[in-house]
């Protein structure tokens, strides 16, 4: 406890950053965060002590959570990383690897659909594991927690045996595990296995064994993407999505000219990816906004009866342009074997599957354009974001009371007494 003349440092531990999944689309998040870092006031160098990520968003989340510097320094490193990426740093793109995996999948039809050597997958993403171990210093996470710069970080994965969404989290001691319908939180020491599991897109990348269970992409079966942040103590949430469909302005508009044929393999896969990576987040945001409207309409003396429901302030940034359309123009930059795979399965504009391509197009021409788009979209909302990044007076007062152990009732009584004197 500080002396009577010195106030304890306020940490504003209730703001959370939520980063959705989306493969290569997650480069858009780096652009948004770049703008956010520029707008962050000097008085609040680490604005998000709670960081939650899913799939590719988990890579961004863990890099931010493990960085030893300020938020701005961490974001600079994140943007540099995305601009350095190529397909071969995420998964093997050569003919030998691709055809070998296709042969293994075919041979599994005679072994009850199970591979003998390693889990089945169309693409070998072992280069991603090497990259993760190279750029993410997991050992810094407990240090950042101990120093008060980080309250908690979580990544989501899907348990294949249970069919439930699992939030693996690491944070301050006061946090507790939780269980809800089809989802639960587990305290653990995060490492590369948790990240690889969160990013294991079904059928494309290998599942990951953690303990006695196998896990896959966290976006699958994730019914409430914002829930982990709330369980970790968030009262204000900043969400970066990867879909341009949340705004009513875009509803009912066709993104890409509809092909004159039945859906291609990639077009079907693209819709499945969209359902996993986009739909649940948009639905959860809509639900959160409706709950906020409900709570705002309830008088203060009745709010206690609705506990543990509480109003949660949100800010959301999502693409203003169609990422499918951008991806359709960049397929030509892929290595030869992948260009053949994408075109043969219809993962192009003419084949109707450009959406599927956007999740796997880890090439600088596409990633650079996404970063620039994210930066512009956030800067268009800079007034709103500046306001969000300023800690609210009520939040500061609440933390001050908590730090000094003052009960709200006593503070109220004291205020009433002063007004009567």
mmCIF file of C-alpha atoms in Angstrom:
data_model
loop_
_atom_site.group_PDB
_atom_site.id
_atom_site.type_symbol
_atom_site.label_atom_id
_atom_site.label_comp_id
_atom_site.label_asym_id
_atom_site.label_seq_id
_atom_site.Cartn_x
_atom_site.Cartn_y
_atom_site.Cartn_z
ATOM 1 C CA UNK A 1 0.000 0.000 0.000
ATOM 2 C CA UNK A 2 1.274 3.453 -0.858
ATOM 3 C CA UNK A 3 1.722 6.228 1.689
ATOM 4 C CA UNK A 4 -1.122 8.629 2.452
ATOM 5 C CA UNK A 5 0.331 11.245 0.111
ATOM 6 C CA UNK A 6 0.861 8.885 -2.819
ATOM 7 C CA UNK A 7 -1.940 7.243 -4.808
ATOM 8 C CA UNK A 8 -1.446 3.713 -6.173
ATOM 9 C CA UNK A 9 -0.979 3.463 -9.913
ATOM 10 C CA UNK A 10 -4.287 2.818 -11.708
ATOM 11 C CA UNK A 11 -4.054 0.083 -14.331
ATOM 12 C CA UNK A 12 -7.480 0.234 -16.088
ATOM 13 C CA UNK A 13 -7.644 -3.551 -16.183
ATOM 14 C CA UNK A 14 -11.113 -3.837 -17.706
ATOM 15 C CA UNK A 15 -10.453 -3.131 -21.405
ATOM 16 C CA UNK A 16 -10.138 -6.137 -23.719
ATOM 17 C CA UNK A 17 -8.983 -6.659 -27.285
ATOM 18 C CA UNK A 18 -10.799 -9.429 -29.177
ATOM 19 C CA UNK A 19 -9.236 -10.670 -32.427
ATOM 20 C CA UNK A 20 -11.266 -13.077 -34.549
ATOM 21 C CA UNK A 21 -9.950 -15.821 -36.790
ATOM 22 C CA UNK A 22 -9.652 -15.714 -40.547
ATOM 23 C CA UNK A 23 -6.314 -17.050 -41.805
ATOM 24 C CA UNK A 24 -4.598 -14.525 -44.062
ATOM 25 C CA UNK A 25 -7.489 -12.113 -43.450
ATOM 26 C CA UNK A 26 -6.013 -11.476 -39.993
ATOM 27 C CA UNK A 27 -3.489 -9.147 -41.658
ATOM 28 C CA UNK A 28 -6.370 -6.657 -41.640
ATOM 29 C CA UNK A 29 -6.200 -6.702 -37.840
ATOM 30 C CA UNK A 30 -2.556 -5.605 -37.957
ATOM 31 C CA UNK A 31 -3.574 -2.529 -39.960
ATOM 32 C CA UNK A 32 -6.316 -1.628 -37.493
ATOM 33 C CA UNK A 33 -3.935 -2.077 -34.571
ATOM 34 C CA UNK A 34 -1.361 0.130 -36.317
ATOM 35 C CA UNK A 35 -3.867 2.983 -36.389
ATOM 36 C CA UNK A 36 -4.939 2.218 -32.839
ATOM 37 C CA UNK A 37 -1.333 2.415 -31.632
ATOM 38 C CA UNK A 38 -0.956 5.864 -33.191
ATOM 39 C CA UNK A 39 -4.141 7.036 -31.468
ATOM 40 C CA UNK A 40 -3.216 5.616 -28.071
ATOM 41 C CA UNK A 41 -2.489 8.426 -25.575
ATOM 42 C CA UNK A 42 0.941 8.499 -23.942
ATOM 43 C CA UNK A 43 -0.760 8.257 -20.563
ATOM 44 C CA UNK A 44 -2.052 4.774 -21.427
ATOM 45 C CA UNK A 45 0.820 2.943 -23.195
ATOM 46 C CA UNK A 46 -0.784 -0.520 -22.778
ATOM 47 C CA UNK A 47 -4.525 0.027 -23.377
ATOM 48 C CA UNK A 48 -5.557 -3.647 -23.495
ATOM 49 C CA UNK A 49 -4.532 -5.702 -20.459
ATOM 50 C CA UNK A 50 -6.942 -8.429 -21.619
ATOM 51 C CA UNK A 51 -6.233 -9.940 -25.041
ATOM 52 C CA UNK A 52 -8.252 -12.734 -26.632
ATOM 53 C CA UNK A 53 -7.571 -14.353 -29.989
ATOM 54 C CA UNK A 54 -8.881 -17.168 -32.144
ATOM 55 C CA UNK A 55 -7.151 -18.985 -35.007
ATOM 56 C CA UNK A 56 -4.941 -16.494 -36.889
ATOM 57 C CA UNK A 57 -6.162 -13.873 -34.419
ATOM 58 C CA UNK A 58 -4.495 -15.980 -31.709
ATOM 59 C CA UNK A 59 -1.130 -15.418 -33.400
ATOM 60 C CA UNK A 60 -1.691 -11.667 -33.236
ATOM 61 C CA UNK A 61 -2.946 -11.892 -29.653
ATOM 62 C CA UNK A 62 -0.005 -13.904 -28.331
ATOM 63 C CA UNK A 63 2.565 -11.748 -30.092
ATOM 64 C CA UNK A 64 1.056 -8.661 -28.436
ATOM 65 C CA UNK A 65 0.742 -10.348 -25.042
ATOM 66 C CA UNK A 66 4.326 -11.634 -25.048
ATOM 67 C CA UNK A 67 6.045 -8.491 -26.314
ATOM 68 C CA UNK A 68 8.247 -6.863 -23.648
ATOM 69 C CA UNK A 69 7.619 -3.291 -24.846
ATOM 70 C CA UNK A 70 4.696 -0.910 -25.177
ATOM 71 C CA UNK A 71 1.582 -1.529 -27.238
ATOM 72 C CA UNK A 72 2.931 0.648 -30.053
ATOM 73 C CA UNK A 73 6.220 -1.276 -30.160
ATOM 74 C CA UNK A 74 4.382 -4.594 -30.182
ATOM 75 C CA UNK A 75 2.129 -3.482 -33.041
ATOM 76 C CA UNK A 76 5.128 -2.309 -35.075
ATOM 77 C CA UNK A 77 6.640 -5.777 -34.698
ATOM 78 C CA UNK A 78 3.326 -7.363 -35.673
ATOM 79 C CA UNK A 79 3.025 -5.315 -38.879
ATOM 80 C CA UNK A 80 6.620 -6.095 -39.821
ATOM 81 C CA UNK A 81 5.925 -9.795 -39.344
ATOM 82 C CA UNK A 82 2.863 -9.786 -41.613
ATOM 83 C CA UNK A 83 4.732 -7.940 -44.345
ATOM 84 C CA UNK A 84 7.525 -10.538 -44.189
ATOM 85 C CA UNK A 85 5.176 -13.504 -44.626
ATOM 86 C CA UNK A 86 4.926 -15.756 -47.648
ATOM 87 C CA UNK A 87 2.934 -18.929 -48.161
ATOM 88 C CA UNK A 88 6.039 -21.042 -47.549
ATOM 89 C CA UNK A 89 6.427 -19.588 -44.046
ATOM 90 C CA UNK A 90 2.920 -20.810 -43.155
ATOM 91 C CA UNK A 91 2.565 -24.107 -45.036
ATOM 92 C CA UNK A 92 4.472 -26.094 -47.644
ATOM 93 C CA UNK A 93 3.372 -25.193 -51.159
ATOM 94 C CA UNK A 94 5.487 -27.489 -53.333
ATOM 95 C CA UNK A 95 4.146 -30.228 -55.598
ATOM 96 C CA UNK A 96 5.766 -32.982 -53.500
ATOM 97 C CA UNK A 97 4.078 -31.914 -50.270
ATOM 98 C CA UNK A 98 0.694 -31.226 -51.878
ATOM 99 C CA UNK A 99 0.474 -34.456 -53.879
ATOM 100 C CA UNK A 100 1.890 -36.469 -50.972
ATOM 101 C CA UNK A 101 -0.841 -35.181 -48.636
ATOM 102 C CA UNK A 102 -3.515 -35.907 -51.232
ATOM 103 C CA UNK A 103 -2.195 -39.474 -51.556
ATOM 104 C CA UNK A 104 -2.232 -39.901 -47.760
ATOM 105 C CA UNK A 105 -5.851 -38.729 -47.607
ATOM 106 C CA UNK A 106 -6.801 -41.183 -50.363
ATOM 107 C CA UNK A 107 -4.994 -44.056 -48.630
ATOM 108 C CA UNK A 108 -6.837 -43.322 -45.381
ATOM 109 C CA UNK A 109 -10.045 -44.502 -47.062
ATOM 110 C CA UNK A 110 -8.716 -48.023 -46.490
ATOM 111 C CA UNK A 111 -7.758 -47.409 -42.831
ATOM 112 C CA UNK A 112 -11.086 -46.168 -41.452
ATOM 113 C CA UNK A 113 -10.238 -42.592 -42.400
ATOM 114 C CA UNK A 114 -7.236 -42.374 -40.065
ATOM 115 C CA UNK A 115 -3.647 -41.645 -41.097
ATOM 116 C CA UNK A 116 -0.874 -43.865 -39.707
ATOM 117 C CA UNK A 117 1.908 -41.299 -39.237
ATOM 118 C CA UNK A 118 0.236 -37.989 -38.351
ATOM 119 C CA UNK A 119 -3.256 -36.416 -38.456
ATOM 120 C CA UNK A 120 -4.743 -35.984 -41.917
ATOM 121 C CA UNK A 121 -4.482 -32.595 -43.595
ATOM 122 C CA UNK A 122 -4.353 -31.270 -47.123
ATOM 123 C CA UNK A 123 -1.582 -28.801 -46.259
ATOM 124 C CA UNK A 124 1.530 -29.222 -44.117
ATOM 125 C CA UNK A 125 1.724 -26.221 -41.772
ATOM 126 C CA UNK A 126 4.875 -27.267 -39.922
ATOM 127 C CA UNK A 127 6.595 -24.040 -41.125
ATOM 128 C CA UNK A 128 4.028 -22.104 -39.051
ATOM 129 C CA UNK A 129 5.151 -23.889 -35.895
ATOM 130 C CA UNK A 130 8.745 -22.951 -36.642
ATOM 131 C CA UNK A 131 7.694 -19.333 -37.194
ATOM 132 C CA UNK A 132 5.668 -19.234 -33.972
ATOM 133 C CA UNK A 133 8.583 -20.529 -31.899
ATOM 134 C CA UNK A 134 10.823 -17.971 -33.579
ATOM 135 C CA UNK A 135 8.756 -14.803 -33.142
ATOM 136 C CA UNK A 136 6.639 -15.342 -30.008
ATOM 137 C CA UNK A 137 8.559 -15.365 -26.687
ATOM 138 C CA UNK A 138 5.998 -17.233 -24.567
ATOM 139 C CA UNK A 139 8.294 -16.889 -21.519
ATOM 140 C CA UNK A 140 7.512 -13.147 -21.430
ATOM 141 C CA UNK A 141 3.796 -13.681 -20.736
ATOM 142 C CA UNK A 142 4.131 -14.417 -16.986
ATOM 143 C CA UNK A 143 6.603 -11.537 -16.687
ATOM 144 C CA UNK A 144 4.128 -9.094 -18.262
ATOM 145 C CA UNK A 145 1.416 -10.383 -15.929
ATOM 146 C CA UNK A 146 3.650 -9.964 -12.887
ATOM 147 C CA UNK A 147 4.597 -6.416 -13.912
ATOM 148 C CA UNK A 148 0.921 -5.447 -14.259
ATOM 149 C CA UNK A 149 0.942 -4.777 -18.008
ATOM 150 C CA UNK A 150 -1.173 -7.830 -18.763
ATOM 151 C CA UNK A 151 -4.164 -9.152 -16.862
ATOM 152 C CA UNK A 152 -4.884 -12.157 -19.071
ATOM 153 C CA UNK A 153 -4.475 -13.597 -22.549
ATOM 154 C CA UNK A 154 -6.547 -16.410 -24.019
ATOM 155 C CA UNK A 155 -6.711 -18.456 -27.197
ATOM 156 C CA UNK A 156 -9.635 -20.554 -28.348
ATOM 157 C CA UNK A 157 -9.553 -24.105 -29.690
ATOM 158 C CA UNK A 158 -12.138 -26.791 -30.406
ATOM 159 C CA UNK A 159 -12.007 -30.177 -28.691
ATOM 160 C CA UNK A 160 -12.692 -32.952 -31.207
ATOM 161 C CA UNK A 161 -13.649 -35.523 -28.556
ATOM 162 C CA UNK A 162 -16.038 -33.231 -26.662
ATOM 163 C CA UNK A 163 -17.193 -31.030 -29.538
ATOM 164 C CA UNK A 164 -16.877 -27.968 -27.313
ATOM 165 C CA UNK A 165 -15.090 -24.614 -27.469
ATOM 166 C CA UNK A 166 -12.153 -24.358 -25.067
ATOM 167 C CA UNK A 167 -10.568 -21.080 -23.970
ATOM 168 C CA UNK A 168 -7.009 -21.685 -22.805
ATOM 169 C CA UNK A 169 -6.000 -18.679 -20.706
ATOM 170 C CA UNK A 170 -3.067 -17.403 -18.688
ATOM 171 C CA UNK A 171 -3.504 -14.530 -16.276
ATOM 172 C CA UNK A 172 -3.528 -13.114 -12.767
ATOM 173 C CA UNK A 173 -4.193 -15.467 -9.866
ATOM 174 C CA UNK A 174 -7.681 -14.149 -9.091
ATOM 175 C CA UNK A 175 -9.120 -15.433 -12.389
ATOM 176 C CA UNK A 176 -11.158 -18.618 -12.225
ATOM 177 C CA UNK A 177 -12.008 -21.288 -14.770
ATOM 178 C CA UNK A 178 -15.576 -21.356 -16.078
ATOM 179 C CA UNK A 179 -18.057 -23.594 -17.820
ATOM 180 C CA UNK A 180 -21.046 -22.663 -19.934
ATOM 181 C CA UNK A 181 -23.079 -24.433 -22.616
ATOM 182 C CA UNK A 182 -20.652 -25.924 -25.177
ATOM 183 C CA UNK A 183 -17.756 -23.794 -23.916
ATOM 184 C CA UNK A 184 -15.402 -23.583 -20.973
ATOM 185 C CA UNK A 185 -12.188 -21.910 -19.836
ATOM 186 C CA UNK A 186 -9.021 -23.679 -18.701
ATOM 187 C CA UNK A 187 -6.107 -22.020 -16.930
ATOM 188 C CA UNK A 188 -2.781 -23.143 -18.365
ATOM 189 C CA UNK A 189 0.669 -21.981 -19.377
ATOM 190 C CA UNK A 190 0.295 -21.112 -23.039
ATOM 191 C CA UNK A 191 2.748 -22.423 -25.607
ATOM 192 C CA UNK A 192 3.050 -23.167 -29.325
ATOM 193 C CA UNK A 193 0.728 -26.200 -29.087
ATOM 194 C CA UNK A 194 -2.211 -24.065 -27.958
ATOM 195 C CA UNK A 195 -1.632 -21.587 -30.778
ATOM 196 C CA UNK A 196 -1.229 -24.311 -33.415
ATOM 197 C CA UNK A 197 -4.419 -25.971 -32.194
ATOM 198 C CA UNK A 198 -6.338 -22.705 -32.389
ATOM 199 C CA UNK A 199 -5.175 -22.190 -36.000
ATOM 200 C CA UNK A 200 -5.747 -25.762 -37.227
ATOM 201 C CA UNK A 201 -8.406 -25.150 -39.908
ATOM 202 C CA UNK A 202 -10.316 -28.451 -40.328
ATOM 203 C CA UNK A 203 -9.161 -30.614 -43.255
ATOM 204 C CA UNK A 204 -6.542 -28.049 -44.288
ATOM 205 C CA UNK A 205 -4.175 -28.166 -41.290
ATOM 206 C CA UNK A 206 -3.339 -31.008 -38.888
ATOM 207 C CA UNK A 207 -5.099 -31.290 -35.546
ATOM 208 C CA UNK A 208 -2.913 -30.853 -32.450
ATOM 209 C CA UNK A 209 -2.742 -33.135 -29.453
ATOM 210 C CA UNK A 210 -2.762 -31.448 -26.043
ATOM 211 C CA UNK A 211 -2.854 -33.878 -23.152
ATOM 212 C CA UNK A 212 -5.140 -36.758 -24.094
ATOM 213 C CA UNK A 213 -7.292 -34.852 -26.590
ATOM 214 C CA UNK A 214 -6.983 -33.508 -30.122
ATOM 215 C CA UNK A 215 -7.887 -29.906 -30.868
ATOM 216 C CA UNK A 216 -8.658 -27.905 -33.986
ATOM 217 C CA UNK A 217 -9.464 -24.387 -35.089
ATOM 218 C CA UNK A 218 -10.999 -22.331 -32.312
ATOM 219 C CA UNK A 219 -13.563 -20.667 -34.572
ATOM 220 C CA UNK A 220 -15.386 -23.991 -34.987
ATOM 221 C CA UNK A 221 -18.120 -24.436 -32.344
ATOM 222 C CA UNK A 222 -17.332 -21.000 -30.892
ATOM 223 C CA UNK A 223 -20.838 -19.840 -30.050
ATOM 224 C CA UNK A 224 -19.822 -16.721 -28.078
ATOM 225 C CA UNK A 225 -16.475 -15.245 -29.247
ATOM 226 C CA UNK A 226 -16.686 -12.293 -26.835
ATOM 227 C CA UNK A 227 -17.462 -14.462 -23.812
ATOM 228 C CA UNK A 228 -13.816 -15.267 -22.845
ATOM 229 C CA UNK A 229 -13.029 -11.550 -22.544
ATOM 230 C CA UNK A 230 -15.993 -11.041 -20.206
ATOM 231 C CA UNK A 231 -15.031 -14.031 -18.062
ATOM 232 C CA UNK A 232 -11.543 -12.565 -17.760
ATOM 233 C CA UNK A 233 -12.985 -9.337 -16.350
ATOM 234 C CA UNK A 234 -13.598 -7.088 -19.358
ATOM 235 C CA UNK A 235 -16.159 -4.290 -19.132
ATOM 236 C CA UNK A 236 -15.052 -2.585 -22.353
ATOM 237 C CA UNK A 237 -14.305 -4.587 -25.501
ATOM 238 C CA UNK A 238 -12.590 -3.600 -28.739
ATOM 239 C CA UNK A 239 -13.328 -6.098 -31.519
ATOM 240 C CA UNK A 240 -11.534 -6.419 -34.862
ATOM 241 C CA UNK A 241 -13.455 -8.617 -37.305
ATOM 242 C CA UNK A 242 -12.693 -9.736 -40.845
ATOM 243 C CA UNK A 243 -16.126 -9.453 -42.487
ATOM 244 C CA UNK A 244 -17.608 -6.533 -44.415
ATOM 245 C CA UNK A 245 -21.163 -7.785 -43.988
ATOM 246 C CA UNK A 246 -21.995 -6.424 -40.521
ATOM 247 C CA UNK A 247 -23.000 -2.980 -41.725
ATOM 248 C CA UNK A 248 -26.600 -2.750 -43.031
ATOM 249 C CA UNK A 249 -25.174 -0.714 -45.941
ATOM 250 C CA UNK A 250 -23.838 -3.954 -47.436
ATOM 251 C CA UNK A 251 -26.863 -6.161 -46.754
ATOM 252 C CA UNK A 252 -28.453 -7.607 -49.858
ATOM 253 C CA UNK A 253 -25.570 -6.607 -52.145
ATOM 254 C CA UNK A 254 -23.659 -9.193 -54.147
ATOM 255 C CA UNK A 255 -19.926 -9.126 -53.391
ATOM 256 C CA UNK A 256 -18.819 -10.888 -56.567
ATOM 257 C CA UNK A 257 -20.619 -11.682 -59.791
ATOM 258 C CA UNK A 258 -22.406 -15.007 -59.371
ATOM 259 C CA UNK A 259 -20.933 -17.779 -61.568
ATOM 260 C CA UNK A 260 -23.343 -19.527 -63.960
ATOM 261 C CA UNK A 261 -22.782 -23.017 -62.610
ATOM 262 C CA UNK A 262 -23.428 -25.064 -59.489
ATOM 263 C CA UNK A 263 -21.240 -24.248 -56.455
ATOM 264 C CA UNK A 264 -17.619 -25.287 -56.831
ATOM 265 C CA UNK A 265 -15.725 -27.161 -54.113
ATOM 266 C CA UNK A 266 -14.008 -23.945 -53.043
ATOM 267 C CA UNK A 267 -17.277 -21.996 -53.024
ATOM 268 C CA UNK A 268 -18.785 -24.546 -50.636
ATOM 269 C CA UNK A 269 -15.623 -24.484 -48.503
ATOM 270 C CA UNK A 270 -15.668 -20.678 -48.480
ATOM 271 C CA UNK A 271 -19.171 -20.594 -47.050
ATOM 272 C CA UNK A 272 -18.170 -23.107 -44.368
ATOM 273 C CA UNK A 273 -15.163 -20.959 -43.469
ATOM 274 C CA UNK A 274 -17.374 -17.867 -43.319
ATOM 275 C CA UNK A 275 -19.797 -19.683 -41.027
ATOM 276 C CA UNK A 276 -16.959 -20.580 -38.660
ATOM 277 C CA UNK A 277 -14.895 -17.395 -38.719
ATOM 278 C CA UNK A 278 -17.518 -14.684 -39.213
ATOM 279 C CA UNK A 279 -21.111 -15.633 -38.376
ATOM 280 C CA UNK A 280 -20.662 -16.413 -34.671
ATOM 281 C CA UNK A 281 -18.843 -13.133 -34.009
ATOM 282 C CA UNK A 282 -21.468 -11.053 -35.777
ATOM 283 C CA UNK A 283 -24.245 -12.881 -33.939
ATOM 284 C CA UNK A 284 -22.524 -12.419 -30.582
ATOM 285 C CA UNK A 285 -22.048 -8.695 -31.196
ATOM 286 C CA UNK A 286 -25.723 -8.306 -32.066
ATOM 287 C CA UNK A 287 -26.686 -10.184 -28.898
ATOM 288 C CA UNK A 288 -24.363 -7.996 -26.801
ATOM 289 C CA UNK A 289 -25.845 -4.807 -28.244
ATOM 290 C CA UNK A 290 -29.391 -5.994 -27.457
ATOM 291 C CA UNK A 291 -28.441 -6.832 -23.867
ATOM 292 C CA UNK A 292 -26.901 -3.376 -23.492
ATOM 293 C CA UNK A 293 -30.117 -1.779 -24.766
ATOM 294 C CA UNK A 294 -32.113 -3.855 -22.296
ATOM 295 C CA UNK A 295 -29.919 -2.881 -19.344
ATOM 296 C CA UNK A 296 -29.973 0.790 -20.352
ATOM 297 C CA UNK A 297 -33.764 0.730 -20.119
ATOM 298 C CA UNK A 298 -33.752 -0.650 -16.566
ATOM 299 C CA UNK A 299 -33.713 1.775 -13.650
ATOM 300 C CA UNK A 300 -30.668 1.705 -11.403
ATOM 301 C CA UNK A 301 -32.364 0.188 -8.355
ATOM 302 C CA UNK A 302 -33.487 -2.839 -10.378
ATOM 303 C CA UNK A 303 -30.154 -3.577 -12.061
ATOM 304 C CA UNK A 304 -28.916 -5.550 -9.050
ATOM 305 C CA UNK A 305 -31.627 -8.114 -9.647
ATOM 306 C CA UNK A 306 -30.290 -8.784 -13.147
ATOM 307 C CA UNK A 307 -26.795 -9.705 -11.958
ATOM 308 C CA UNK A 308 -24.469 -11.058 -13.293
ATOM 309 C CA UNK A 309 -25.652 -9.213 -16.432
ATOM 310 C CA UNK A 310 -23.819 -5.942 -16.930
ATOM 311 C CA UNK A 311 -23.542 -3.364 -19.657
ATOM 312 C CA UNK A 312 -20.421 -3.765 -21.809
ATOM 313 C CA UNK A 313 -19.069 -0.909 -23.908
ATOM 314 C CA UNK A 314 -17.937 -2.025 -27.359
ATOM 315 C CA UNK A 315 -16.075 -0.619 -30.331
ATOM 316 C CA UNK A 316 -15.938 -2.631 -33.561
ATOM 317 C CA UNK A 317 -13.833 -2.196 -36.691
ATOM 318 C CA UNK A 318 -14.460 -4.398 -39.736
ATOM 319 C CA UNK A 319 -13.495 -4.143 -43.428
ATOM 320 C CA UNK A 320 -15.184 -1.495 -45.550
ATOM 321 C CA UNK A 321 -14.375 -3.424 -48.724
ATOM 322 C CA UNK A 322 -14.974 -6.999 -49.869
ATOM 323 C CA UNK A 323 -11.981 -9.160 -48.953
ATOM 324 C CA UNK A 324 -13.249 -11.809 -51.384
ATOM 325 C CA UNK A 325 -12.883 -9.364 -54.252
ATOM 326 C CA UNK A 326 -9.379 -8.379 -53.138
ATOM 327 C CA UNK A 327 -8.358 -12.040 -52.896
ATOM 328 C CA UNK A 328 -9.724 -12.858 -56.346
ATOM 329 C CA UNK A 329 -7.259 -10.389 -57.867
ATOM 330 C CA UNK A 330 -4.257 -11.782 -55.960
ATOM 331 C CA UNK A 331 -4.464 -15.538 -56.609
ATOM 332 C CA UNK A 332 -1.970 -15.148 -59.443
ATOM 333 C CA UNK A 333 0.758 -14.374 -56.884
ATOM 334 C CA UNK A 334 0.629 -17.885 -55.391
ATOM 335 C CA UNK A 335 3.264 -20.575 -56.111
ATOM 336 C CA UNK A 336 2.481 -22.836 -59.141
ATOM 337 C CA UNK A 337 1.190 -25.849 -57.177
ATOM 338 C CA UNK A 338 -1.227 -23.702 -55.181
ATOM 339 C CA UNK A 339 -2.407 -21.817 -58.260
ATOM 340 C CA UNK A 340 -3.294 -25.192 -59.769
ATOM 341 C CA UNK A 341 -5.092 -26.288 -56.572
ATOM 342 C CA UNK A 342 -7.048 -23.044 -56.298
ATOM 343 C CA UNK A 343 -8.091 -23.003 -59.938
ATOM 344 C CA UNK A 344 -8.946 -26.694 -60.076
ATOM 345 C CA UNK A 345 -11.227 -26.396 -57.020
ATOM 346 C CA UNK A 346 -12.804 -23.087 -58.063
ATOM 347 C CA UNK A 347 -11.022 -20.868 -55.511
ATOM 348 C CA UNK A 348 -11.102 -17.947 -57.952
ATOM 349 C CA UNK A 349 -13.515 -15.172 -58.835
ATOM 350 C CA UNK A 350 -14.866 -17.040 -61.851
ATOM 351 C CA UNK A 351 -15.172 -20.251 -59.834
ATOM 352 C CA UNK A 352 -17.097 -18.487 -57.059
ATOM 353 C CA UNK A 353 -14.626 -19.583 -54.377
ATOM 354 C CA UNK A 354 -12.504 -16.462 -53.916
ATOM 355 C CA UNK A 355 -13.694 -16.364 -50.304
ATOM 356 C CA UNK A 356 -11.872 -19.641 -49.606
ATOM 357 C CA UNK A 357 -8.761 -18.268 -51.289
ATOM 358 C CA UNK A 358 -8.767 -15.226 -48.987
ATOM 359 C CA UNK A 359 -8.098 -17.441 -45.958
ATOM 360 C CA UNK A 360 -4.951 -19.018 -47.445
ATOM 361 C CA UNK A 361 -3.433 -16.215 -49.531
ATOM 362 C CA UNK A 362 -0.358 -15.480 -47.414
ATOM 363 C CA UNK A 363 1.446 -13.357 -49.997
ATOM 364 C CA UNK A 364 2.644 -9.768 -49.590
ATOM 365 C CA UNK A 365 0.503 -8.201 -52.382
ATOM 366 C CA UNK A 366 -2.645 -9.370 -50.564
ATOM 367 C CA UNK A 367 -1.403 -8.956 -46.987
ATOM 368 C CA UNK A 368 -0.056 -5.462 -47.635
ATOM 369 C CA UNK A 369 -3.367 -4.350 -49.092
ATOM 370 C CA UNK A 370 -5.225 -5.745 -46.064
ATOM 371 C CA UNK A 371 -2.950 -3.898 -43.631
ATOM 372 C CA UNK A 372 -3.481 -0.649 -45.513
ATOM 373 C CA UNK A 373 -7.250 -1.195 -45.584
ATOM 374 C CA UNK A 374 -7.333 -1.888 -41.837
ATOM 375 C CA UNK A 375 -5.331 1.256 -41.132
ATOM 376 C CA UNK A 376 -7.643 3.410 -43.274
ATOM 377 C CA UNK A 377 -10.826 1.929 -41.809
ATOM 378 C CA UNK A 378 -9.622 2.624 -38.260
ATOM 379 C CA UNK A 379 -8.487 6.152 -39.084
ATOM 380 C CA UNK A 380 -11.917 6.935 -40.511
ATOM 381 C CA UNK A 381 -13.240 6.193 -37.013
ATOM 382 C CA UNK A 382 -10.431 7.942 -35.153
ATOM 383 C CA UNK A 383 -12.683 10.241 -33.125
ATOM 384 C CA UNK A 384 -14.644 7.274 -31.816
ATOM 385 C CA UNK A 385 -11.448 5.339 -31.130
ATOM 386 C CA UNK A 386 -9.767 8.227 -29.295
ATOM 387 C CA UNK A 387 -12.767 8.418 -26.990
ATOM 388 C CA UNK A 388 -12.709 4.650 -26.438
ATOM 389 C CA UNK A 389 -9.000 4.690 -25.589
ATOM 390 C CA UNK A 390 -9.489 7.317 -22.892
ATOM 391 C CA UNK A 391 -10.190 5.573 -19.556
ATOM 392 C CA UNK A 392 -13.593 6.611 -18.259
ATOM 393 C CA UNK A 393 -13.808 8.548 -15.033
ATOM 394 C CA UNK A 394 -16.187 5.964 -13.579
ATOM 395 C CA UNK A 395 -13.725 3.184 -14.351
ATOM 396 C CA UNK A 396 -10.865 5.095 -12.726
ATOM 397 C CA UNK A 397 -12.960 5.714 -9.600
ATOM 398 C CA UNK A 398 -13.979 2.052 -9.384
ATOM 399 C CA UNK A 399 -10.363 0.928 -9.544
ATOM 400 C CA UNK A 400 -9.357 3.546 -6.997
ATOM 401 C CA UNK A 401 -11.951 2.163 -4.583
ATOM 402 C CA UNK A 402 -10.840 -1.395 -5.219
ATOM 403 C CA UNK A 403 -7.198 -0.513 -4.658
ATOM 404 C CA UNK A 404 -7.946 1.166 -1.330
ATOM 405 C CA UNK A 405 -10.510 -1.442 -0.262
ATOM 406 C CA UNK A 406 -13.322 1.115 0.015
ATOM 407 C CA UNK A 407 -16.840 -0.239 -0.215
ATOM 408 C CA UNK A 408 -19.244 1.577 -2.503
ATOM 409 C CA UNK A 409 -21.797 1.806 0.286
ATOM 410 C CA UNK A 410 -19.376 3.634 2.568
ATOM 411 C CA UNK A 411 -18.403 6.062 -0.186
ATOM 412 C CA UNK A 412 -22.078 6.822 -0.857
ATOM 413 C CA UNK A 413 -22.804 7.377 2.817
ATOM 414 C CA UNK A 414 -19.817 9.692 3.115
ATOM 415 C CA UNK A 415 -20.990 11.684 0.090
ATOM 416 C CA UNK A 416 -24.479 11.997 1.563
ATOM 417 C CA UNK A 417 -23.048 13.145 4.853
ATOM 418 C CA UNK A 418 -20.931 15.819 3.179
ATOM 419 C CA UNK A 419 -23.914 17.112 1.224
ATOM 420 C CA UNK A 420 -25.957 17.489 4.399
ATOM 421 C CA UNK A 421 -23.231 19.260 6.367
#
